[in-house]
């Protein structure tokens, strides 16, 4: 027994001596070589599996190829100039003066009042029967007025700007540019690259698949687009993507003629007969209920509820509202590695040399 203990003690001393010698040699080699990391150099020199493996670097995150762009978990070719990509479709970019509503471009309706100025109260013609006016005057609705300045047209005692800017409709006292909405040009750029050997692109029974990711279904009345659930638009609105739009609507008021006005029997008093009313110095028949007289015309007095009264027209302005929305969580990501890389445990690595197999950051000899 004493001999056995002596032999074991000698073996331990020999192993310790050999270890110290190997450590001293490794330290000396690292000091002499001047390698960057002393600890890394020591580990490399002391690696008992030096001939069986070698490091291949830290893995890099999964990404798209150099000639592709990432969108919602898939890789697509870039869109042409003047277009931007949303999933598999490239959409036209709207002109500067238009609002981008998703699949359409919109220029809102614009209505403004014409410039005007007063030209004084009209006077009764000097020759009533002939209805003629003096020099530098013009006859309008039975009265004489001073002519309007250049670029203006007289209507009773008011001179209105004669014309509207190019692209606007002339509605009398106002100039109108209707809402203009057109669909964007678009083209498909192909189906996104489906992940290879990672996921099959299918979702569990309580989820739905959208653009390469899996999401929980949206609530009733909502539609899912990526990680967001968008509310459906009301029945009388147009769905423009993230907004709901009700177009502008302009209608002419009902009207009817009430005859040519007559000069009051008593000029000084300016009074009219029964069932008549005085307007701009002349007497006209009283308009029917619900109508208002302007010179020889009776116009509908009020507009439908929600409409703005612009005189001869009723206007419902364009109305655009943002849809209600809520997030439904981040989708389950599906990725792939760039060309020339291989996937391992969710990271991309350079392939190992021939005769080696990769396990994470290490290539092991077959």
mmCIF file of C-alpha atoms in Angstrom:
data_model
loop_
_atom_site.group_PDB
_atom_site.id
_atom_site.type_symbol
_atom_site.label_atom_id
_atom_site.label_comp_id
_atom_site.label_asym_id
_atom_site.label_seq_id
_atom_site.Cartn_x
_atom_site.Cartn_y
_atom_site.Cartn_z
ATOM 1 C CA UNK A 1 0.000 0.000 0.000
ATOM 2 C CA UNK A 2 2.868 2.367 0.826
ATOM 3 C CA UNK A 3 4.454 1.629 -2.565
ATOM 4 C CA UNK A 4 1.175 2.403 -4.387
ATOM 5 C CA UNK A 5 0.820 5.725 -2.582
ATOM 6 C CA UNK A 6 4.374 6.630 -3.503
ATOM 7 C CA UNK A 7 3.750 5.855 -7.192
ATOM 8 C CA UNK A 8 0.559 7.968 -7.230
ATOM 9 C CA UNK A 9 2.356 10.877 -5.590
ATOM 10 C CA UNK A 10 5.127 10.725 -8.189
ATOM 11 C CA UNK A 11 2.530 10.668 -10.999
ATOM 12 C CA UNK A 12 0.825 13.791 -9.612
ATOM 13 C CA UNK A 13 4.165 15.587 -9.338
ATOM 14 C CA UNK A 14 5.032 14.656 -12.942
ATOM 15 C CA UNK A 15 1.626 15.866 -14.248
ATOM 16 C CA UNK A 16 1.889 19.140 -12.330
ATOM 17 C CA UNK A 17 5.382 19.673 -13.648
ATOM 18 C CA UNK A 18 4.292 18.942 -17.196
ATOM 19 C CA UNK A 19 1.349 21.345 -16.837
ATOM 20 C CA UNK A 20 3.570 24.094 -15.505
ATOM 21 C CA UNK A 21 6.017 23.525 -18.340
ATOM 22 C CA UNK A 22 3.265 23.651 -20.986
ATOM 23 C CA UNK A 23 1.831 26.806 -19.405
ATOM 24 C CA UNK A 24 5.257 28.453 -19.306
ATOM 25 C CA UNK A 25 5.868 27.565 -22.971
ATOM 26 C CA UNK A 26 2.442 28.922 -23.998
ATOM 27 C CA UNK A 27 3.005 32.157 -22.069
ATOM 28 C CA UNK A 28 6.460 32.583 -23.598
ATOM 29 C CA UNK A 29 5.122 31.993 -27.112
ATOM 30 C CA UNK A 30 2.293 34.519 -26.625
ATOM 31 C CA UNK A 31 4.666 37.138 -25.203
ATOM 32 C CA UNK A 32 7.074 36.631 -28.090
ATOM 33 C CA UNK A 33 4.381 36.704 -30.795
ATOM 34 C CA UNK A 34 2.746 39.901 -29.510
ATOM 35 C CA UNK A 35 -0.787 38.648 -30.275
ATOM 36 C CA UNK A 36 -3.574 41.080 -29.350
ATOM 37 C CA UNK A 37 -5.341 39.211 -26.534
ATOM 38 C CA UNK A 38 -3.140 37.365 -24.077
ATOM 39 C CA UNK A 39 -6.077 35.364 -22.726
ATOM 40 C CA UNK A 40 -7.215 34.431 -26.238
ATOM 41 C CA UNK A 41 -3.693 33.460 -27.203
ATOM 42 C CA UNK A 42 -3.312 31.268 -24.108
ATOM 43 C CA UNK A 43 -6.624 29.528 -24.773
ATOM 44 C CA UNK A 44 -5.586 28.886 -28.364
ATOM 45 C CA UNK A 45 -2.192 27.483 -27.374
ATOM 46 C CA UNK A 46 -3.676 25.346 -24.608
ATOM 47 C CA UNK A 47 -6.599 24.023 -26.749
ATOM 48 C CA UNK A 48 -6.404 20.255 -26.519
ATOM 49 C CA UNK A 49 -8.777 20.027 -29.540
ATOM 50 C CA UNK A 50 -6.675 22.313 -31.737
ATOM 51 C CA UNK A 51 -6.661 19.831 -34.588
ATOM 52 C CA UNK A 52 -10.403 19.099 -34.272
ATOM 53 C CA UNK A 53 -11.976 22.594 -34.395
ATOM 54 C CA UNK A 54 -11.486 26.304 -35.126
ATOM 55 C CA UNK A 55 -13.612 29.419 -34.437
ATOM 56 C CA UNK A 56 -15.575 31.034 -37.293
ATOM 57 C CA UNK A 57 -16.571 34.281 -35.597
ATOM 58 C CA UNK A 58 -19.706 35.571 -33.897
ATOM 59 C CA UNK A 59 -22.935 34.995 -35.827
ATOM 60 C CA UNK A 60 -24.643 37.943 -37.538
ATOM 61 C CA UNK A 61 -28.407 38.673 -37.560
ATOM 62 C CA UNK A 62 -30.517 37.419 -40.462
ATOM 63 C CA UNK A 63 -30.990 39.974 -43.237
ATOM 64 C CA UNK A 64 -31.971 40.482 -46.884
ATOM 65 C CA UNK A 65 -29.629 40.280 -49.836
ATOM 66 C CA UNK A 66 -27.804 43.411 -51.017
ATOM 67 C CA UNK A 67 -30.216 43.925 -53.931
ATOM 68 C CA UNK A 68 -33.342 43.500 -51.778
ATOM 69 C CA UNK A 69 -35.199 45.503 -49.129
ATOM 70 C CA UNK A 70 -36.874 44.287 -45.944
ATOM 71 C CA UNK A 71 -40.614 44.784 -45.433
ATOM 72 C CA UNK A 72 -42.814 43.089 -42.804
ATOM 73 C CA UNK A 73 -40.656 39.995 -42.450
ATOM 74 C CA UNK A 74 -40.042 39.413 -46.163
ATOM 75 C CA UNK A 75 -37.455 40.510 -48.721
ATOM 76 C CA UNK A 76 -38.475 42.303 -51.940
ATOM 77 C CA UNK A 77 -36.684 43.897 -54.901
ATOM 78 C CA UNK A 78 -36.611 47.722 -54.583
ATOM 79 C CA UNK A 79 -39.353 49.711 -56.341
ATOM 80 C CA UNK A 80 -38.726 51.874 -59.373
ATOM 81 C CA UNK A 81 -38.099 55.619 -59.035
ATOM 82 C CA UNK A 82 -41.304 57.477 -58.147
ATOM 83 C CA UNK A 83 -42.804 54.465 -56.357
ATOM 84 C CA UNK A 84 -42.639 53.109 -52.817
ATOM 85 C CA UNK A 85 -43.205 49.561 -51.644
ATOM 86 C CA UNK A 86 -45.892 48.181 -49.334
ATOM 87 C CA UNK A 87 -45.551 44.429 -49.227
ATOM 88 C CA UNK A 88 -45.658 42.958 -52.744
ATOM 89 C CA UNK A 89 -46.996 46.167 -54.381
ATOM 90 C CA UNK A 90 -45.148 49.310 -55.514
ATOM 91 C CA UNK A 91 -47.378 52.416 -55.242
ATOM 92 C CA UNK A 92 -46.962 55.714 -57.066
ATOM 93 C CA UNK A 93 -45.873 58.701 -54.935
ATOM 94 C CA UNK A 94 -48.533 61.465 -54.966
ATOM 95 C CA UNK A 95 -47.846 64.889 -56.557
ATOM 96 C CA UNK A 96 -46.808 67.686 -54.195
ATOM 97 C CA UNK A 97 -50.228 69.397 -54.044
ATOM 98 C CA UNK A 98 -52.086 66.140 -53.318
ATOM 99 C CA UNK A 99 -52.684 64.301 -50.041
ATOM 100 C CA UNK A 100 -51.679 60.642 -49.896
ATOM 101 C CA UNK A 101 -54.664 58.554 -48.726
ATOM 102 C CA UNK A 102 -53.112 55.142 -49.266
ATOM 103 C CA UNK A 103 -54.319 53.802 -52.614
ATOM 104 C CA UNK A 104 -55.430 57.250 -53.837
ATOM 105 C CA UNK A 105 -54.158 60.837 -54.115
ATOM 106 C CA UNK A 106 -56.535 63.654 -53.074
ATOM 107 C CA UNK A 107 -56.710 67.403 -53.713
ATOM 108 C CA UNK A 108 -59.429 68.843 -51.468
ATOM 109 C CA UNK A 109 -62.291 71.016 -52.644
ATOM 110 C CA UNK A 110 -61.644 74.752 -52.307
ATOM 111 C CA UNK A 111 -64.379 77.397 -52.312
ATOM 112 C CA UNK A 112 -63.765 81.096 -51.701
ATOM 113 C CA UNK A 113 -65.773 84.299 -52.106
ATOM 114 C CA UNK A 114 -64.998 86.605 -55.011
ATOM 115 C CA UNK A 115 -63.632 90.064 -54.327
ATOM 116 C CA UNK A 116 -66.345 92.718 -54.462
ATOM 117 C CA UNK A 117 -67.124 96.325 -53.621
ATOM 118 C CA UNK A 118 -70.240 98.490 -53.430
ATOM 119 C CA UNK A 119 -71.096 100.958 -56.187
ATOM 120 C CA UNK A 120 -73.786 102.874 -54.374
ATOM 121 C CA UNK A 121 -77.555 102.770 -54.311
ATOM 122 C CA UNK A 122 -79.150 102.670 -57.752
ATOM 123 C CA UNK A 123 -81.210 105.619 -58.925
ATOM 124 C CA UNK A 124 -84.532 105.613 -60.770
ATOM 125 C CA UNK A 125 -84.048 106.347 -64.492
ATOM 126 C CA UNK A 126 -84.712 109.929 -65.526
ATOM 127 C CA UNK A 127 -87.000 108.631 -68.238
ATOM 128 C CA UNK A 128 -89.030 105.987 -66.425
ATOM 129 C CA UNK A 129 -90.945 104.789 -69.452
ATOM 130 C CA UNK A 130 -87.857 104.512 -71.649
ATOM 131 C CA UNK A 131 -85.835 103.080 -68.757
ATOM 132 C CA UNK A 132 -82.712 104.932 -69.863
ATOM 133 C CA UNK A 133 -79.826 106.053 -67.682
ATOM 134 C CA UNK A 134 -77.559 109.055 -67.886
ATOM 135 C CA UNK A 135 -73.963 109.215 -69.065
ATOM 136 C CA UNK A 136 -71.477 106.903 -67.276
ATOM 137 C CA UNK A 137 -74.323 104.817 -65.888
ATOM 138 C CA UNK A 138 -75.762 101.396 -66.679
ATOM 139 C CA UNK A 139 -79.222 99.931 -66.166
ATOM 140 C CA UNK A 140 -79.548 96.895 -63.905
ATOM 141 C CA UNK A 141 -82.893 95.520 -62.651
ATOM 142 C CA UNK A 142 -84.687 98.822 -63.341
ATOM 143 C CA UNK A 143 -82.162 101.084 -61.612
ATOM 144 C CA UNK A 144 -79.154 103.071 -62.791
ATOM 145 C CA UNK A 145 -75.669 102.402 -61.374
ATOM 146 C CA UNK A 146 -72.134 103.582 -61.977
ATOM 147 C CA UNK A 147 -70.208 101.142 -64.209
ATOM 148 C CA UNK A 148 -67.900 98.709 -62.407
ATOM 149 C CA UNK A 149 -64.144 98.845 -62.659
ATOM 150 C CA UNK A 150 -62.330 96.710 -65.224
ATOM 151 C CA UNK A 151 -62.398 93.031 -64.197
ATOM 152 C CA UNK A 152 -65.646 93.407 -62.243
ATOM 153 C CA UNK A 153 -69.305 92.798 -63.159
ATOM 154 C CA UNK A 154 -72.230 94.617 -61.568
ATOM 155 C CA UNK A 155 -75.127 92.830 -59.912
ATOM 156 C CA UNK A 156 -77.383 95.441 -58.335
ATOM 157 C CA UNK A 157 -75.402 97.675 -55.977
ATOM 158 C CA UNK A 158 -72.391 95.313 -55.848
ATOM 159 C CA UNK A 159 -69.481 94.893 -58.272
ATOM 160 C CA UNK A 160 -68.203 91.294 -58.269
ATOM 161 C CA UNK A 161 -64.907 90.007 -59.598
ATOM 162 C CA UNK A 162 -65.724 88.869 -63.156
ATOM 163 C CA UNK A 163 -63.747 85.631 -63.433
ATOM 164 C CA UNK A 164 -62.293 82.890 -61.243
ATOM 165 C CA UNK A 165 -58.712 81.557 -61.323
ATOM 166 C CA UNK A 166 -57.884 78.830 -63.821
ATOM 167 C CA UNK A 167 -59.198 75.454 -62.691
ATOM 168 C CA UNK A 168 -62.052 76.968 -60.636
ATOM 169 C CA UNK A 169 -65.771 76.968 -61.456
ATOM 170 C CA UNK A 170 -67.662 80.280 -61.280
ATOM 171 C CA UNK A 171 -70.690 79.947 -58.958
ATOM 172 C CA UNK A 172 -71.617 83.626 -58.970
ATOM 173 C CA UNK A 173 -70.415 85.019 -55.668
ATOM 174 C CA UNK A 174 -67.907 82.213 -55.144
ATOM 175 C CA UNK A 175 -65.181 80.334 -57.012
ATOM 176 C CA UNK A 176 -65.084 76.573 -56.595
ATOM 177 C CA UNK A 177 -62.502 73.879 -57.238
ATOM 178 C CA UNK A 178 -64.049 70.456 -56.777
ATOM 179 C CA UNK A 179 -62.336 67.720 -54.850
ATOM 180 C CA UNK A 180 -60.112 65.623 -57.102
ATOM 181 C CA UNK A 181 -59.219 62.080 -56.159
ATOM 182 C CA UNK A 182 -57.474 59.600 -58.414
ATOM 183 C CA UNK A 183 -56.147 56.089 -57.948
ATOM 184 C CA UNK A 184 -52.403 55.683 -57.779
ATOM 185 C CA UNK A 185 -50.578 53.711 -60.421
ATOM 186 C CA UNK A 186 -49.196 50.492 -59.002
ATOM 187 C CA UNK A 187 -47.502 47.297 -60.038
ATOM 188 C CA UNK A 188 -46.598 44.044 -58.352
ATOM 189 C CA UNK A 189 -43.003 43.343 -57.406
ATOM 190 C CA UNK A 190 -43.397 39.637 -56.778
ATOM 191 C CA UNK A 191 -44.070 37.574 -53.711
ATOM 192 C CA UNK A 192 -41.618 38.164 -50.881
ATOM 193 C CA UNK A 193 -38.930 35.586 -50.216
ATOM 194 C CA UNK A 194 -40.389 32.910 -47.947
ATOM 195 C CA UNK A 195 -37.982 31.733 -45.229
ATOM 196 C CA UNK A 196 -36.061 28.608 -46.178
ATOM 197 C CA UNK A 197 -35.893 25.680 -43.784
ATOM 198 C CA UNK A 198 -37.022 27.780 -40.811
ATOM 199 C CA UNK A 199 -40.808 28.118 -40.907
ATOM 200 C CA UNK A 200 -43.299 26.776 -43.424
ATOM 201 C CA UNK A 201 -45.205 30.079 -43.501
ATOM 202 C CA UNK A 202 -48.245 28.637 -41.722
ATOM 203 C CA UNK A 203 -49.790 29.841 -38.473
ATOM 204 C CA UNK A 204 -51.450 28.105 -35.562
ATOM 205 C CA UNK A 205 -55.224 27.675 -35.484
ATOM 206 C CA UNK A 206 -55.857 30.830 -33.409
ATOM 207 C CA UNK A 207 -53.736 33.105 -35.622
ATOM 208 C CA UNK A 208 -53.859 34.463 -39.178
ATOM 209 C CA UNK A 209 -51.072 34.832 -41.721
ATOM 210 C CA UNK A 210 -50.252 38.291 -43.119
ATOM 211 C CA UNK A 211 -47.197 39.260 -45.168
ATOM 212 C CA UNK A 212 -44.972 36.545 -43.762
ATOM 213 C CA UNK A 213 -45.975 36.936 -40.119
ATOM 214 C CA UNK A 214 -48.583 35.400 -37.821
ATOM 215 C CA UNK A 215 -51.034 37.609 -35.883
ATOM 216 C CA UNK A 216 -54.081 37.108 -33.646
ATOM 217 C CA UNK A 217 -57.331 37.874 -35.543
ATOM 218 C CA UNK A 218 -58.778 41.399 -35.293
ATOM 219 C CA UNK A 219 -61.976 42.228 -33.424
ATOM 220 C CA UNK A 220 -65.273 42.339 -35.311
ATOM 221 C CA UNK A 221 -65.502 45.500 -37.423
ATOM 222 C CA UNK A 222 -61.734 45.759 -37.884
ATOM 223 C CA UNK A 223 -59.403 44.665 -40.672
ATOM 224 C CA UNK A 224 -55.826 43.576 -40.042
ATOM 225 C CA UNK A 225 -52.888 45.078 -41.959
ATOM 226 C CA UNK A 226 -49.622 43.921 -40.451
ATOM 227 C CA UNK A 227 -49.493 44.617 -36.701
ATOM 228 C CA UNK A 228 -52.434 47.088 -36.760
ATOM 229 C CA UNK A 229 -56.204 46.468 -36.802
ATOM 230 C CA UNK A 230 -58.056 49.234 -38.698
ATOM 231 C CA UNK A 231 -61.745 50.012 -38.278
ATOM 232 C CA UNK A 232 -64.006 49.677 -41.349
ATOM 233 C CA UNK A 233 -65.352 52.962 -42.794
ATOM 234 C CA UNK A 234 -69.005 54.083 -42.409
ATOM 235 C CA UNK A 235 -71.304 53.092 -45.277
ATOM 236 C CA UNK A 236 -71.334 56.558 -46.912
ATOM 237 C CA UNK A 237 -67.551 57.009 -46.773
ATOM 238 C CA UNK A 238 -64.804 55.825 -49.128
ATOM 239 C CA UNK A 239 -61.991 53.726 -47.675
ATOM 240 C CA UNK A 240 -58.634 55.351 -48.522
ATOM 241 C CA UNK A 241 -56.389 53.135 -46.407
ATOM 242 C CA UNK A 242 -55.767 54.863 -43.075
ATOM 243 C CA UNK A 243 -58.595 57.385 -43.582
ATOM 244 C CA UNK A 244 -62.292 57.453 -44.498
ATOM 245 C CA UNK A 245 -63.453 60.081 -47.001
ATOM 246 C CA UNK A 246 -66.804 61.682 -47.817
ATOM 247 C CA UNK A 247 -66.463 63.737 -51.017
ATOM 248 C CA UNK A 248 -67.611 67.335 -51.353
ATOM 249 C CA UNK A 249 -71.144 67.802 -52.737
ATOM 250 C CA UNK A 250 -72.464 71.037 -54.193
ATOM 251 C CA UNK A 251 -76.068 71.407 -55.346
ATOM 252 C CA UNK A 252 -77.950 74.353 -56.837
ATOM 253 C CA UNK A 253 -80.864 75.704 -54.816
ATOM 254 C CA UNK A 254 -84.389 75.484 -56.171
ATOM 255 C CA UNK A 255 -85.532 78.819 -57.623
ATOM 256 C CA UNK A 256 -88.208 80.418 -59.773
ATOM 257 C CA UNK A 257 -88.776 83.797 -61.402
ATOM 258 C CA UNK A 258 -91.224 86.287 -59.880
ATOM 259 C CA UNK A 259 -91.401 88.700 -62.784
ATOM 260 C CA UNK A 260 -89.817 92.033 -63.609
ATOM 261 C CA UNK A 261 -89.864 94.530 -60.762
ATOM 262 C CA UNK A 262 -91.982 97.639 -61.035
ATOM 263 C CA UNK A 263 -91.189 101.158 -59.943
ATOM 264 C CA UNK A 264 -92.918 102.025 -56.658
ATOM 265 C CA UNK A 265 -96.022 104.230 -57.127
ATOM 266 C CA UNK A 266 -94.611 106.644 -54.586
ATOM 267 C CA UNK A 267 -90.921 107.173 -55.394
ATOM 268 C CA UNK A 268 -90.138 109.162 -52.281
ATOM 269 C CA UNK A 269 -91.827 106.786 -49.874
ATOM 270 C CA UNK A 270 -90.489 103.695 -51.640
ATOM 271 C CA UNK A 271 -93.617 101.731 -50.795
ATOM 272 C CA UNK A 272 -95.077 98.799 -52.760
ATOM 273 C CA UNK A 273 -98.580 97.429 -53.122
ATOM 274 C CA UNK A 274 -100.203 94.481 -51.349
ATOM 275 C CA UNK A 275 -98.421 91.121 -51.705
ATOM 276 C CA UNK A 276 -95.315 92.946 -52.909
ATOM 277 C CA UNK A 277 -91.927 93.711 -51.373
ATOM 278 C CA UNK A 278 -89.293 96.324 -52.121
ATOM 279 C CA UNK A 279 -85.909 95.037 -53.330
ATOM 280 C CA UNK A 280 -83.136 97.274 -54.709
ATOM 281 C CA UNK A 281 -85.605 100.096 -55.458
ATOM 282 C CA UNK A 282 -88.187 97.953 -57.270
ATOM 283 C CA UNK A 283 -91.381 96.194 -56.231
ATOM 284 C CA UNK A 284 -91.660 92.412 -56.642
ATOM 285 C CA UNK A 285 -94.267 89.812 -55.782
ATOM 286 C CA UNK A 286 -93.658 88.258 -52.384
ATOM 287 C CA UNK A 287 -91.917 84.846 -52.650
ATOM 288 C CA UNK A 288 -93.603 81.625 -51.591
ATOM 289 C CA UNK A 289 -92.985 80.231 -48.110
ATOM 290 C CA UNK A 290 -89.485 78.725 -47.859
ATOM 291 C CA UNK A 291 -88.074 81.037 -50.535
ATOM 292 C CA UNK A 292 -86.207 84.353 -50.351
ATOM 293 C CA UNK A 293 -86.293 87.010 -53.050
ATOM 294 C CA UNK A 294 -83.165 88.444 -54.673
ATOM 295 C CA UNK A 295 -84.235 90.786 -57.460
ATOM 296 C CA UNK A 296 -86.483 88.956 -59.954
ATOM 297 C CA UNK A 297 -85.627 85.480 -58.586
ATOM 298 C CA UNK A 298 -86.977 83.583 -55.571
ATOM 299 C CA UNK A 299 -84.325 81.259 -54.115
ATOM 300 C CA UNK A 300 -84.812 78.373 -51.715
ATOM 301 C CA UNK A 301 -84.229 79.912 -48.280
ATOM 302 C CA UNK A 302 -82.261 77.161 -46.555
ATOM 303 C CA UNK A 303 -79.953 74.270 -47.350
ATOM 304 C CA UNK A 304 -80.257 70.653 -46.162
ATOM 305 C CA UNK A 305 -78.845 69.845 -42.743
ATOM 306 C CA UNK A 306 -75.051 69.666 -42.788
ATOM 307 C CA UNK A 307 -74.723 71.858 -45.900
ATOM 308 C CA UNK A 308 -73.278 75.388 -46.061
ATOM 309 C CA UNK A 309 -75.375 78.086 -47.752
ATOM 310 C CA UNK A 310 -73.267 79.815 -50.452
ATOM 311 C CA UNK A 311 -76.112 81.875 -51.921
ATOM 312 C CA UNK A 312 -77.215 80.129 -55.090
ATOM 313 C CA UNK A 313 -75.732 76.789 -54.025
ATOM 314 C CA UNK A 314 -75.584 74.469 -51.025
ATOM 315 C CA UNK A 315 -72.201 72.920 -50.196
ATOM 316 C CA UNK A 316 -71.220 69.818 -48.246
ATOM 317 C CA UNK A 317 -67.475 70.047 -47.691
ATOM 318 C CA UNK A 318 -65.165 67.113 -48.139
ATOM 319 C CA UNK A 319 -64.800 65.266 -44.842
ATOM 320 C CA UNK A 320 -61.881 62.990 -44.077
ATOM 321 C CA UNK A 321 -61.476 61.176 -40.776
ATOM 322 C CA UNK A 322 -58.706 58.967 -39.487
ATOM 323 C CA UNK A 323 -59.747 55.385 -38.894
ATOM 324 C CA UNK A 324 -59.739 54.013 -35.383
ATOM 325 C CA UNK A 325 -57.007 51.452 -34.908
ATOM 326 C CA UNK A 326 -55.219 49.387 -32.300
ATOM 327 C CA UNK A 327 -52.094 47.263 -32.241
ATOM 328 C CA UNK A 328 -52.356 43.498 -32.238
ATOM 329 C CA UNK A 329 -48.787 42.745 -31.212
ATOM 330 C CA UNK A 330 -45.607 42.046 -33.079
ATOM 331 C CA UNK A 331 -45.920 39.224 -35.568
ATOM 332 C CA UNK A 332 -43.839 36.071 -35.332
ATOM 333 C CA UNK A 333 -40.710 36.932 -37.363
ATOM 334 C CA UNK A 334 -39.646 34.780 -40.288
ATOM 335 C CA UNK A 335 -36.185 35.453 -41.675
ATOM 336 C CA UNK A 336 -33.535 33.995 -43.955
ATOM 337 C CA UNK A 337 -29.791 34.473 -44.359
ATOM 338 C CA UNK A 338 -28.091 36.485 -47.079
ATOM 339 C CA UNK A 339 -26.435 34.704 -49.989
ATOM 340 C CA UNK A 340 -23.206 32.932 -49.019
ATOM 341 C CA UNK A 341 -24.253 32.507 -45.365
ATOM 342 C CA UNK A 342 -25.849 29.634 -43.495
ATOM 343 C CA UNK A 343 -28.411 29.735 -40.664
ATOM 344 C CA UNK A 344 -27.793 28.115 -37.294
ATOM 345 C CA UNK A 345 -29.913 28.691 -34.176
ATOM 346 C CA UNK A 346 -31.318 31.993 -35.473
ATOM 347 C CA UNK A 347 -27.984 33.503 -36.577
ATOM 348 C CA UNK A 348 -26.079 33.564 -39.868
ATOM 349 C CA UNK A 349 -22.526 32.260 -40.201
ATOM 350 C CA UNK A 350 -19.979 31.803 -42.956
ATOM 351 C CA UNK A 351 -19.912 28.152 -44.088
ATOM 352 C CA UNK A 352 -17.233 25.908 -42.604
ATOM 353 C CA UNK A 353 -14.326 24.630 -44.658
ATOM 354 C CA UNK A 354 -14.506 21.230 -46.308
ATOM 355 C CA UNK A 355 -14.307 18.452 -43.754
ATOM 356 C CA UNK A 356 -15.804 20.569 -40.976
ATOM 357 C CA UNK A 357 -19.360 20.994 -39.667
ATOM 358 C CA UNK A 358 -20.605 24.149 -37.946
ATOM 359 C CA UNK A 359 -22.218 24.247 -34.513
ATOM 360 C CA UNK A 360 -22.830 27.875 -33.591
ATOM 361 C CA UNK A 361 -19.586 29.874 -33.797
ATOM 362 C CA UNK A 362 -17.333 26.772 -33.989
ATOM 363 C CA UNK A 363 -16.465 24.543 -36.971
ATOM 364 C CA UNK A 364 -15.819 20.945 -35.846
ATOM 365 C CA UNK A 365 -13.848 18.399 -37.793
ATOM 366 C CA UNK A 366 -16.045 15.640 -39.249
#
